mmCIF file of C-alpha atoms in Angstrom:
data_model
loop_
_atom_site.group_PDB
_atom_site.id
_atom_site.type_symbol
_atom_site.label_atom_id
_atom_site.label_comp_id
_atom_site.label_asym_id
_atom_site.label_seq_id
_atom_site.Cartn_x
_atom_site.Cartn_y
_atom_site.Cartn_z
ATOM 1 C CA MET A 4 -102.471 -49.953 108.829
ATOM 2 C CA LYS A 5 -99.199 -48.200 108.026
ATOM 3 C CA HIS A 6 -97.967 -51.348 106.280
ATOM 4 C CA ASP A 7 -101.094 -51.440 104.104
ATOM 5 C CA LYS A 8 -100.701 -47.741 103.322
ATOM 6 C CA LYS A 9 -97.110 -48.248 102.195
ATOM 7 C CA LYS A 10 -98.111 -51.107 99.892
ATOM 8 C CA LEU A 11 -100.975 -49.134 98.398
ATOM 9 C CA LEU A 12 -98.814 -46.098 97.755
ATOM 10 C CA GLY A 13 -96.022 -48.171 96.232
ATOM 11 C CA LEU A 14 -98.102 -50.494 94.074
ATOM 12 C CA LEU A 15 -100.780 -48.091 92.941
ATOM 13 C CA ALA A 16 -98.962 -44.767 92.610
ATOM 14 C CA GLY A 17 -100.315 -42.686 89.764
ATOM 15 C CA SER A 18 -103.413 -44.763 89.075
ATOM 16 C CA THR A 19 -107.083 -44.257 89.773
ATOM 17 C CA LEU A 20 -106.847 -47.146 92.219
ATOM 18 C CA ALA A 21 -104.221 -45.173 94.106
ATOM 19 C CA ALA A 22 -106.445 -42.115 94.240
ATOM 20 C CA LEU A 23 -109.314 -44.106 95.690
ATOM 21 C CA ALA A 24 -107.202 -46.108 98.109
ATOM 22 C CA ILE A 25 -105.147 -43.173 99.399
ATOM 23 C CA SER A 26 -108.296 -41.149 100.006
ATOM 24 C CA ALA A 27 -109.899 -44.080 101.786
ATOM 25 C CA ILE A 28 -106.841 -44.673 103.958
ATOM 26 C CA ALA A 29 -106.834 -41.041 105.042
ATOM 27 C CA GLN A 30 -110.415 -41.453 106.234
ATOM 28 C CA ASP A 31 -109.693 -44.813 107.877
ATOM 29 C CA GLU A 32 -106.879 -43.222 109.904
ATOM 30 C CA GLY A 33 -109.095 -40.350 111.026
ATOM 31 C CA ALA A 34 -107.471 -37.716 108.858
ATOM 32 C CA ALA A 35 -109.364 -35.319 106.633
ATOM 33 C CA PRO A 36 -109.456 -36.451 102.987
ATOM 34 C CA ALA A 37 -106.802 -34.770 100.867
ATOM 35 C CA GLU A 38 -108.349 -32.280 98.466
ATOM 36 C CA THR A 39 -106.544 -33.831 95.522
ATOM 37 C CA ALA A 40 -106.889 -37.486 96.483
ATOM 38 C CA ALA A 41 -108.957 -38.505 93.466
ATOM 39 C CA GLU A 42 -107.636 -35.926 91.065
ATOM 40 C CA ALA A 43 -105.171 -36.351 88.235
ATOM 41 C CA PRO A 44 -103.329 -33.605 86.344
ATOM 42 C CA ALA A 45 -104.930 -32.718 83.041
ATOM 43 C CA GLU A 46 -102.790 -34.758 80.659
ATOM 44 C CA ASP A 47 -103.745 -32.590 77.701
ATOM 45 C CA ALA A 48 -102.917 -29.228 79.247
ATOM 46 C CA ALA A 49 -99.996 -28.630 76.887
ATOM 47 C CA ASP A 50 -102.333 -27.745 74.029
ATOM 48 C CA ALA A 51 -104.204 -24.640 75.188
ATOM 49 C CA ALA A 52 -106.884 -24.210 72.545
ATOM 50 C CA PRO A 53 -110.683 -24.300 72.310
ATOM 51 C CA ALA A 54 -111.972 -27.817 73.004
ATOM 52 C CA ASP A 55 -113.556 -29.901 70.251
ATOM 53 C CA ALA A 56 -115.527 -31.812 72.883
ATOM 54 C CA ALA A 57 -119.145 -31.371 73.862
ATOM 55 C CA GLU A 58 -119.946 -28.332 75.979
ATOM 56 C CA ALA A 59 -119.684 -28.647 79.766
ATOM 57 C CA PRO A 60 -122.961 -29.529 81.521
ATOM 58 C CA ALA A 61 -122.850 -26.484 83.811
ATOM 59 C CA ALA A 62 -122.733 -22.963 82.347
ATOM 60 C CA GLU A 63 -120.173 -21.658 84.822
ATOM 61 C CA GLU A 64 -117.905 -24.619 84.056
ATOM 62 C CA ALA A 65 -118.269 -24.118 80.311
ATOM 63 C CA ALA A 66 -117.001 -20.553 80.749
ATOM 64 C CA ALA A 67 -113.808 -21.762 82.442
ATOM 65 C CA PRO A 68 -110.589 -22.084 80.407
ATOM 66 C CA THR A 69 -110.463 -25.347 78.489
ATOM 67 C CA VAL A 70 -107.795 -27.322 76.672
ATOM 68 C CA LYS A 71 -107.915 -29.330 73.508
ATOM 69 C CA PRO A 72 -107.933 -33.132 73.917
ATOM 70 C CA ARG A 73 -105.233 -35.148 72.214
ATOM 71 C CA PRO A 74 -105.893 -38.650 70.819
ATOM 72 C CA SER A 75 -104.466 -41.698 72.546
ATOM 73 C CA GLU A 76 -101.311 -43.310 71.230
ATOM 74 C CA LEU A 77 -101.230 -46.891 69.990
ATOM 75 C CA MET A 78 -98.796 -48.784 72.225
ATOM 76 C CA PRO A 79 -97.480 -52.317 71.552
ATOM 77 C CA LEU A 80 -97.715 -53.332 75.233
ATOM 78 C CA ALA A 81 -101.077 -51.737 75.991
ATOM 79 C CA SER A 82 -102.621 -55.092 76.961
ATOM 80 C CA ARG A 83 -100.050 -55.378 79.763
ATOM 81 C CA SER A 84 -100.409 -51.798 80.988
ATOM 82 C CA MET A 85 -102.729 -50.502 83.725
ATOM 83 C CA LEU A 86 -106.324 -51.422 82.861
ATOM 84 C CA LEU A 87 -109.151 -50.362 85.153
ATOM 85 C CA ASP A 88 -112.336 -51.949 83.807
ATOM 86 C CA VAL A 89 -113.595 -54.533 81.336
ATOM 87 C CA ALA A 90 -116.996 -55.283 79.784
ATOM 88 C CA ASN A 91 -118.559 -58.018 77.672
ATOM 89 C CA THR A 92 -120.654 -56.554 74.841
ATOM 90 C CA GLY A 93 -122.113 -59.907 73.845
ATOM 91 C CA LYS A 94 -119.940 -60.003 70.728
ATOM 92 C CA ARG A 95 -116.553 -58.915 72.030
ATOM 93 C CA LEU A 96 -114.686 -57.850 75.154
ATOM 94 C CA VAL A 97 -113.656 -54.244 75.758
ATOM 95 C CA ALA A 98 -111.113 -53.121 78.367
ATOM 96 C CA VAL A 99 -110.156 -49.538 79.288
ATOM 97 C CA GLY A 100 -107.354 -48.016 81.311
ATOM 98 C CA ASP A 101 -104.418 -45.678 81.635
ATOM 99 C CA ARG A 102 -103.527 -43.062 78.976
ATOM 100 C CA GLY A 103 -106.820 -43.531 77.142
ATOM 101 C CA HIS A 104 -106.102 -47.164 76.351
ATOM 102 C CA VAL A 105 -109.061 -49.081 74.911
ATOM 103 C CA LEU A 106 -108.556 -52.701 73.900
ATOM 104 C CA VAL A 107 -110.960 -55.107 72.184
ATOM 105 C CA SER A 108 -110.915 -58.892 71.924
ATOM 106 C CA THR A 109 -113.148 -61.642 70.585
ATOM 107 C CA ASN A 110 -111.566 -64.470 72.586
ATOM 108 C CA GLY A 111 -110.071 -62.906 75.749
ATOM 109 C CA LYS A 112 -106.560 -63.903 74.643
ATOM 110 C CA ASP A 113 -105.735 -61.658 71.699
ATOM 111 C CA TRP A 114 -106.285 -57.949 72.342
ATOM 112 C CA ALA A 115 -106.097 -55.081 69.845
ATOM 113 C CA GLN A 116 -105.823 -51.458 70.915
ATOM 114 C CA VAL A 117 -108.081 -48.915 69.221
ATOM 115 C CA GLN A 118 -107.500 -45.179 69.173
ATOM 116 C CA VAL A 119 -109.765 -42.816 71.097
ATOM 117 C CA PRO A 120 -109.918 -38.987 71.133
ATOM 118 C CA VAL A 121 -108.244 -38.577 74.553
ATOM 119 C CA ARG A 122 -105.189 -39.646 76.538
ATOM 120 C CA SER A 123 -106.947 -39.331 79.886
ATOM 121 C CA ALA A 124 -107.048 -42.418 82.115
ATOM 122 C CA LEU A 125 -110.306 -44.298 81.534
ATOM 123 C CA THR A 126 -111.818 -45.759 84.688
ATOM 124 C CA ALA A 127 -115.030 -47.564 83.661
ATOM 125 C CA VAL A 128 -116.872 -48.931 80.634
ATOM 126 C CA THR A 129 -120.410 -50.204 80.068
ATOM 127 C CA PHE A 130 -122.558 -51.445 77.174
ATOM 128 C CA THR A 131 -126.341 -51.558 76.739
ATOM 129 C CA ASP A 132 -126.177 -53.847 73.689
ATOM 130 C CA PRO A 133 -123.430 -55.298 71.482
ATOM 131 C CA GLU A 134 -122.903 -51.974 69.696
ATOM 132 C CA ASN A 135 -123.637 -49.081 72.081
ATOM 133 C CA GLY A 136 -121.201 -48.425 74.913
ATOM 134 C CA TRP A 137 -119.760 -45.633 77.037
ATOM 135 C CA ALA A 138 -116.459 -45.133 78.865
ATOM 136 C CA VAL A 139 -115.585 -42.486 81.466
ATOM 137 C CA GLY A 140 -112.437 -41.291 83.152
ATOM 138 C CA HIS A 141 -110.161 -38.497 84.247
ATOM 139 C CA ASP A 142 -110.750 -34.955 82.965
ATOM 140 C CA ALA A 143 -114.483 -35.793 83.337
ATOM 141 C CA VAL A 144 -114.183 -37.650 80.030
ATOM 142 C CA ILE A 145 -117.204 -39.430 78.565
ATOM 143 C CA LEU A 146 -116.741 -41.463 75.371
ATOM 144 C CA HIS A 147 -119.357 -43.238 73.256
ATOM 145 C CA THR A 148 -119.123 -46.071 70.739
ATOM 146 C CA LYS A 149 -121.884 -47.256 68.425
ATOM 147 C CA ASP A 150 -119.920 -50.046 66.735
ATOM 148 C CA GLY A 151 -119.029 -52.281 69.664
ATOM 149 C CA GLY A 152 -115.872 -50.466 70.709
ATOM 150 C CA LYS A 153 -114.068 -50.180 67.390
ATOM 151 C CA THR A 154 -114.420 -46.378 67.177
ATOM 152 C CA TRP A 155 -115.226 -43.783 69.844
ATOM 153 C CA THR A 156 -116.515 -40.207 69.931
ATOM 154 C CA LEU A 157 -116.069 -37.667 72.712
ATOM 155 C CA GLN A 158 -119.213 -36.539 74.544
ATOM 156 C CA ASN A 159 -117.678 -34.668 77.482
ATOM 157 C CA PHE A 160 -114.208 -33.318 78.363
ATOM 158 C CA GLN A 161 -113.608 -30.953 81.309
ATOM 159 C CA PRO A 162 -109.975 -31.030 82.463
ATOM 160 C CA GLN A 163 -110.478 -27.693 84.220
ATOM 161 C CA LEU A 164 -112.613 -29.472 86.846
ATOM 162 C CA GLU A 165 -109.666 -31.653 87.903
ATOM 163 C CA LYS A 166 -112.187 -34.325 88.874
ATOM 164 C CA PRO A 167 -112.334 -37.832 87.420
ATOM 165 C CA LEU A 168 -115.478 -39.724 86.596
ATOM 166 C CA LEU A 169 -115.209 -43.150 88.219
ATOM 167 C CA ASP A 170 -118.190 -45.141 86.965
ATOM 168 C CA VAL A 171 -120.890 -45.126 84.296
ATOM 169 C CA LEU A 172 -124.239 -46.902 84.012
ATOM 170 C CA PHE A 173 -126.885 -46.876 81.281
ATOM 171 C CA LEU A 174 -130.393 -48.214 81.812
ATOM 172 C CA ASP A 175 -130.965 -48.348 78.060
ATOM 173 C CA ALA A 176 -129.489 -46.706 74.975
ATOM 174 C CA SER A 177 -130.866 -43.312 76.050
ATOM 175 C CA ARG A 178 -130.894 -43.023 79.855
ATOM 176 C CA GLY A 179 -127.536 -43.011 81.626
ATOM 177 C CA PHE A 180 -125.518 -41.758 84.593
ATOM 178 C CA ALA A 181 -121.860 -40.987 85.282
ATOM 179 C CA VAL A 182 -120.482 -40.545 88.815
ATOM 180 C CA GLY A 183 -117.133 -39.479 90.188
ATOM 181 C CA ALA A 184 -114.987 -37.569 92.647
ATOM 182 C CA TYR A 185 -116.279 -34.815 94.943
ATOM 183 C CA GLY A 186 -119.916 -35.602 94.225
ATOM 184 C CA LEU A 187 -119.545 -35.351 90.447
ATOM 185 C CA PHE A 188 -122.811 -36.715 89.067
ATOM 186 C CA TYR A 189 -124.146 -36.370 85.511
ATOM 187 C CA GLU A 190 -127.194 -37.767 83.728
ATOM 188 C CA THR A 191 -128.418 -37.980 80.143
ATOM 189 C CA SER A 192 -131.719 -38.895 78.529
ATOM 190 C CA ASP A 193 -130.552 -38.835 74.907
ATOM 191 C CA GLY A 194 -127.687 -41.314 74.790
ATOM 192 C CA GLY A 195 -125.116 -38.777 75.921
ATOM 193 C CA GLN A 196 -125.649 -36.104 73.289
ATOM 194 C CA ASN A 197 -126.364 -33.844 76.256
ATOM 195 C CA TRP A 198 -125.224 -34.336 79.848
ATOM 196 C CA ALA A 199 -126.531 -32.385 82.839
ATOM 197 C CA GLU A 200 -125.563 -32.314 86.507
ATOM 198 C CA VAL A 201 -127.878 -34.267 88.789
ATOM 199 C CA GLN A 202 -129.327 -32.011 91.463
ATOM 200 C CA SER A 203 -129.679 -34.045 94.649
ATOM 201 C CA PRO A 204 -128.966 -33.619 98.393
ATOM 202 C CA ILE A 205 -126.682 -36.664 98.261
ATOM 203 C CA ARG A 206 -124.076 -34.403 96.596
ATOM 204 C CA GLU A 207 -123.974 -31.810 99.386
ATOM 205 C CA ASP A 208 -120.939 -33.270 101.210
ATOM 206 C CA GLU A 209 -118.954 -33.533 97.955
ATOM 207 C CA LEU A 210 -117.855 -37.072 98.756
ATOM 208 C CA HIS A 211 -116.455 -39.370 96.086
ATOM 209 C CA PHE A 212 -119.031 -41.546 94.323
ATOM 210 C CA ASN A 213 -117.016 -44.634 93.406
ATOM 211 C CA ALA A 214 -119.673 -46.771 91.729
ATOM 212 C CA ILE A 215 -123.269 -46.872 90.525
ATOM 213 C CA THR A 216 -125.029 -50.245 90.249
ATOM 214 C CA ARG A 217 -128.400 -51.404 88.954
ATOM 215 C CA LEU A 218 -129.950 -54.085 91.171
ATOM 216 C CA ASN A 219 -132.058 -56.886 89.746
ATOM 217 C CA ASN A 220 -135.327 -55.149 90.707
ATOM 218 C CA GLY A 221 -134.271 -51.979 88.865
ATOM 219 C CA ASN A 222 -133.223 -49.992 91.935
ATOM 220 C CA LEU A 223 -130.006 -47.977 91.537
ATOM 221 C CA LEU A 224 -127.319 -48.019 94.228
ATOM 222 C CA ILE A 225 -124.434 -45.535 94.593
ATOM 223 C CA SER A 226 -121.470 -46.413 96.832
ATOM 224 C CA GLY A 227 -118.561 -44.190 97.794
ATOM 225 C CA GLU A 228 -116.215 -42.777 100.392
ATOM 226 C CA GLN A 229 -116.964 -42.411 104.108
ATOM 227 C CA GLY A 230 -119.677 -45.037 103.865
ATOM 228 C CA THR A 231 -121.603 -43.186 101.185
ATOM 229 C CA LEU A 232 -124.613 -45.240 100.142
ATOM 230 C CA ALA A 233 -127.616 -43.917 98.208
ATOM 231 C CA LEU A 234 -130.597 -45.616 96.581
ATOM 232 C CA SER A 235 -133.027 -44.640 93.830
ATOM 233 C CA SER A 236 -136.219 -46.628 93.292
ATOM 234 C CA ASP A 237 -137.506 -44.438 90.442
ATOM 235 C CA GLY A 238 -134.847 -44.788 87.769
ATOM 236 C CA GLY A 239 -132.614 -42.047 89.133
ATOM 237 C CA ALA A 240 -135.240 -39.285 89.401
ATOM 238 C CA THR A 241 -134.741 -39.052 93.194
ATOM 239 C CA TRP A 242 -132.113 -40.380 95.583
ATOM 240 C CA ASN A 243 -132.185 -41.288 99.290
ATOM 241 C CA LYS A 244 -129.210 -41.696 101.578
ATOM 242 C CA LEU A 245 -128.904 -45.072 103.279
ATOM 243 C CA THR A 246 -127.076 -46.015 106.459
ATOM 244 C CA ALA A 247 -124.058 -48.008 105.344
ATOM 245 C CA PRO A 248 -122.738 -51.011 107.283
ATOM 246 C CA TYR A 249 -119.179 -49.660 106.968
ATOM 247 C CA GLU A 250 -118.110 -46.046 107.533
ATOM 248 C CA SER A 251 -115.016 -45.991 105.342
ATOM 249 C CA SER A 252 -114.670 -46.302 101.569
ATOM 250 C CA LEU A 253 -117.022 -48.521 99.596
ATOM 251 C CA PHE A 254 -115.804 -49.282 96.090
ATOM 252 C CA GLY A 255 -118.844 -50.960 94.564
ATOM 253 C CA ALA A 256 -121.684 -53.459 94.700
ATOM 254 C CA VAL A 257 -122.855 -56.501 92.755
ATOM 255 C CA PRO A 258 -126.569 -57.363 92.443
ATOM 256 C CA VAL A 259 -127.713 -60.722 93.889
ATOM 257 C CA GLY A 260 -131.160 -62.268 94.191
ATOM 258 C CA ASP A 261 -134.381 -60.422 93.449
ATOM 259 C CA LYS A 262 -133.311 -57.104 94.978
ATOM 260 C CA GLY A 263 -130.168 -57.785 97.007
ATOM 261 C CA ALA A 264 -126.551 -56.676 96.766
ATOM 262 C CA VAL A 265 -123.065 -57.630 97.851
ATOM 263 C CA LEU A 266 -121.189 -54.490 98.885
ATOM 264 C CA PHE A 267 -117.388 -54.306 98.946
ATOM 265 C CA GLY A 268 -114.745 -51.843 100.091
ATOM 266 C CA LEU A 269 -111.569 -51.039 101.946
ATOM 267 C CA ARG A 270 -109.548 -53.639 103.905
ATOM 268 C CA GLY A 271 -111.543 -56.663 102.795
ATOM 269 C CA ASN A 272 -114.858 -55.384 104.107
ATOM 270 C CA VAL A 273 -117.722 -57.124 102.309
ATOM 271 C CA TYR A 274 -121.412 -57.086 103.269
ATOM 272 C CA VAL A 275 -124.494 -58.783 101.845
ATOM 273 C CA SER A 276 -128.124 -57.708 101.986
ATOM 274 C CA ALA A 277 -131.290 -59.247 100.567
ATOM 275 C CA ASP A 278 -132.719 -55.722 100.347
ATOM 276 C CA PRO A 279 -130.451 -52.661 100.744
ATOM 277 C CA ALA A 280 -133.506 -50.398 101.040
ATOM 278 C CA ALA A 281 -134.402 -52.188 104.296
ATOM 279 C CA GLY A 282 -130.961 -51.457 105.733
ATOM 280 C CA ASN A 283 -130.140 -54.984 106.918
ATOM 281 C CA TRP A 284 -126.560 -55.988 106.109
ATOM 282 C CA THR A 285 -124.557 -59.059 107.113
ATOM 283 C CA LYS A 286 -120.765 -58.898 107.258
ATOM 284 C CA VAL A 287 -118.988 -61.540 105.171
ATOM 285 C CA ASP A 288 -115.921 -63.202 106.676
ATOM 286 C CA THR A 289 -113.580 -62.802 103.720
ATOM 287 C CA GLY A 290 -110.461 -63.944 105.556
ATOM 288 C CA THR A 291 -108.454 -61.069 104.083
ATOM 289 C CA VAL A 292 -107.723 -57.391 104.659
ATOM 290 C CA ALA A 293 -107.061 -56.827 100.957
ATOM 291 C CA SER A 294 -109.279 -54.038 99.631
ATOM 292 C CA MET A 295 -111.761 -55.161 96.966
ATOM 293 C CA PHE A 296 -111.995 -52.873 93.912
ATOM 294 C CA GLY A 297 -114.234 -54.771 91.450
ATOM 295 C CA GLY A 298 -116.870 -57.475 91.272
ATOM 296 C CA ALA A 299 -119.119 -59.462 88.933
ATOM 297 C CA ALA A 300 -122.115 -61.762 89.272
ATOM 298 C CA LEU A 301 -121.376 -65.462 88.721
ATOM 299 C CA PRO A 302 -123.609 -67.767 86.644
ATOM 300 C CA GLY A 303 -126.040 -69.530 88.913
ATOM 301 C CA GLY A 304 -125.605 -67.021 91.733
ATOM 302 C CA GLY A 305 -122.708 -65.772 93.803
ATOM 303 C CA VAL A 306 -120.147 -63.068 93.198
ATOM 304 C CA ALA A 307 -116.518 -62.849 92.112
ATOM 305 C CA MET A 308 -114.433 -60.012 93.571
ATOM 306 C CA VAL A 309 -110.936 -58.773 92.834
ATOM 307 C CA GLY A 310 -108.622 -56.391 94.625
ATOM 308 C CA LEU A 311 -105.272 -55.636 96.147
ATOM 309 C CA ASN A 312 -102.287 -57.968 95.667
ATOM 310 C CA GLY A 313 -104.130 -59.980 93.035
ATOM 311 C CA ALA A 314 -106.768 -61.172 95.497
ATOM 312 C CA VAL A 315 -109.767 -62.981 94.002
ATOM 313 C CA LEU A 316 -112.765 -63.986 96.121
ATOM 314 C CA LEU A 317 -115.686 -66.215 95.162
ATOM 315 C CA ILE A 318 -118.643 -65.545 97.466
ATOM 316 C CA ASP A 319 -121.999 -67.301 97.422
ATOM 317 C CA ALA A 320 -125.175 -65.236 97.174
ATOM 318 C CA ASN A 321 -125.830 -65.152 100.929
ATOM 319 C CA GLY A 322 -122.214 -64.631 101.914
ATOM 320 C CA GLY A 323 -121.990 -67.873 103.834
ATOM 321 C CA ASN A 324 -119.183 -69.416 101.819
ATOM 322 C CA VAL A 325 -116.018 -67.711 100.580
ATOM 323 C CA ARG A 326 -113.284 -69.215 98.428
ATOM 324 C CA SER A 327 -110.022 -67.376 97.844
ATOM 325 C CA LEU A 328 -108.020 -67.483 94.607
ATOM 326 C CA ARG A 329 -105.035 -65.487 93.429
ATOM 327 C CA THR A 330 -103.599 -64.514 90.071
ATOM 328 C CA ASP A 331 -100.066 -65.441 89.082
ATOM 329 C CA ALA A 332 -98.922 -61.821 88.861
ATOM 330 C CA GLY A 333 -100.115 -60.903 92.370
ATOM 331 C CA THR A 334 -100.588 -57.261 91.332
ATOM 332 C CA PRO A 335 -103.667 -55.104 92.097
ATOM 333 C CA LEU A 336 -106.839 -55.922 90.185
ATOM 334 C CA SER A 337 -109.617 -53.408 89.544
ATOM 335 C CA GLY A 338 -112.252 -55.116 87.380
ATOM 336 C CA VAL A 339 -113.523 -58.581 86.499
ATOM 337 C CA ILE A 340 -116.030 -60.323 84.201
ATOM 338 C CA VAL A 341 -116.993 -63.945 83.584
ATOM 339 C CA ALA A 342 -115.482 -65.254 80.337
ATOM 340 C CA SER A 343 -117.312 -67.498 77.887
ATOM 341 C CA ASP A 344 -115.432 -70.568 79.135
ATOM 342 C CA ALA A 345 -116.653 -69.840 82.717
ATOM 343 C CA SER A 346 -113.218 -68.626 83.782
ATOM 344 C CA LEU A 347 -112.694 -65.058 84.993
ATOM 345 C CA LEU A 348 -111.042 -62.240 83.066
ATOM 346 C CA ALA A 349 -109.557 -59.718 85.474
ATOM 347 C CA VAL A 350 -107.867 -56.417 84.690
ATOM 348 C CA GLY A 351 -105.492 -54.342 86.771
ATOM 349 C CA GLU A 352 -101.955 -53.095 87.098
ATOM 350 C CA SER A 353 -100.540 -55.867 84.862
ATOM 351 C CA GLY A 354 -103.214 -55.684 82.172
ATOM 352 C CA VAL A 355 -105.515 -58.613 81.400
ATOM 353 C CA GLN A 356 -105.273 -61.823 83.425
ATOM 354 C CA ARG A 357 -107.313 -65.032 83.163
ATOM 355 C CA VAL A 358 -108.321 -66.724 86.419
ATOM 356 C CA LYS A 359 -109.471 -70.348 86.416
ATOM 357 C CA LEU A 360 -112.413 -71.088 88.717
ATOM 358 C CA GLN A 361 -111.459 -74.731 89.270
#
């Protein structure tokens, strides 16, 4: 375990992946989670001035001192810098990452950086259609695009919270959710023009919510630290805690089958269930202790997962067969999608990498 901790600290220092992994390791070793494990310094704190961003969801937070966001800088090597998530809009690919980097591509090979209103690390991106998308990140940032990722507007910016948002999910162009560290949980019903805190008992322990996933039957699944697992069967109106198959950090889930999920987390722990609401999970023999940080559904069933040390796993829908691949760079990967040529596009510490499935 100490060897894994050293590698995580060395390879992931300063990134969102580091924050998640370090926090998870502390739990796995029986220590109390560090209070700042998933936090990042407010990168815009040098400009103390009234914020141009949307008002904070909570009144007491809106009254706290704020800082003015600064736009991201266009960098020539942005496509090879730390990228944390990637999405396919149907027309183009959009990747997000460190220092507010947002990159777009039409072919997965040539990437162009676009400027956004913040320099905060962006941790996740999602689209409901080819034009409307949202990205979230550190400083509780929420960004919106209505032209497929070419331009972005700021919907939320709260550096005073010192809590990152770690994932975002929209059910349609109006209804969406953003989750993050210490139980941070926002919802919107108007496309993000207004965001409000979700009031639910699942937030009481202030544990990190690492991911929110929509299953194929419409159920919503939240996964997080210390085996946090919560399900909503009514579109996010109410949430119920589930008993997780693993008591340490869970980093996400991928929908499979009619209502099933493949759950992944720390130290190569992967579980599959035909129905998470029923609480029956089967452990997948991954053959690795590399933590899995991202996943995507494969055409025809099955799941692709990526994680530490460039690990790539291909897992069938019932978890009975696992094939291991690895990228050339061998650096941590945090997100993956299926490219148009049926290869994988993975993002991580070394930017964008293509992974052949054959």
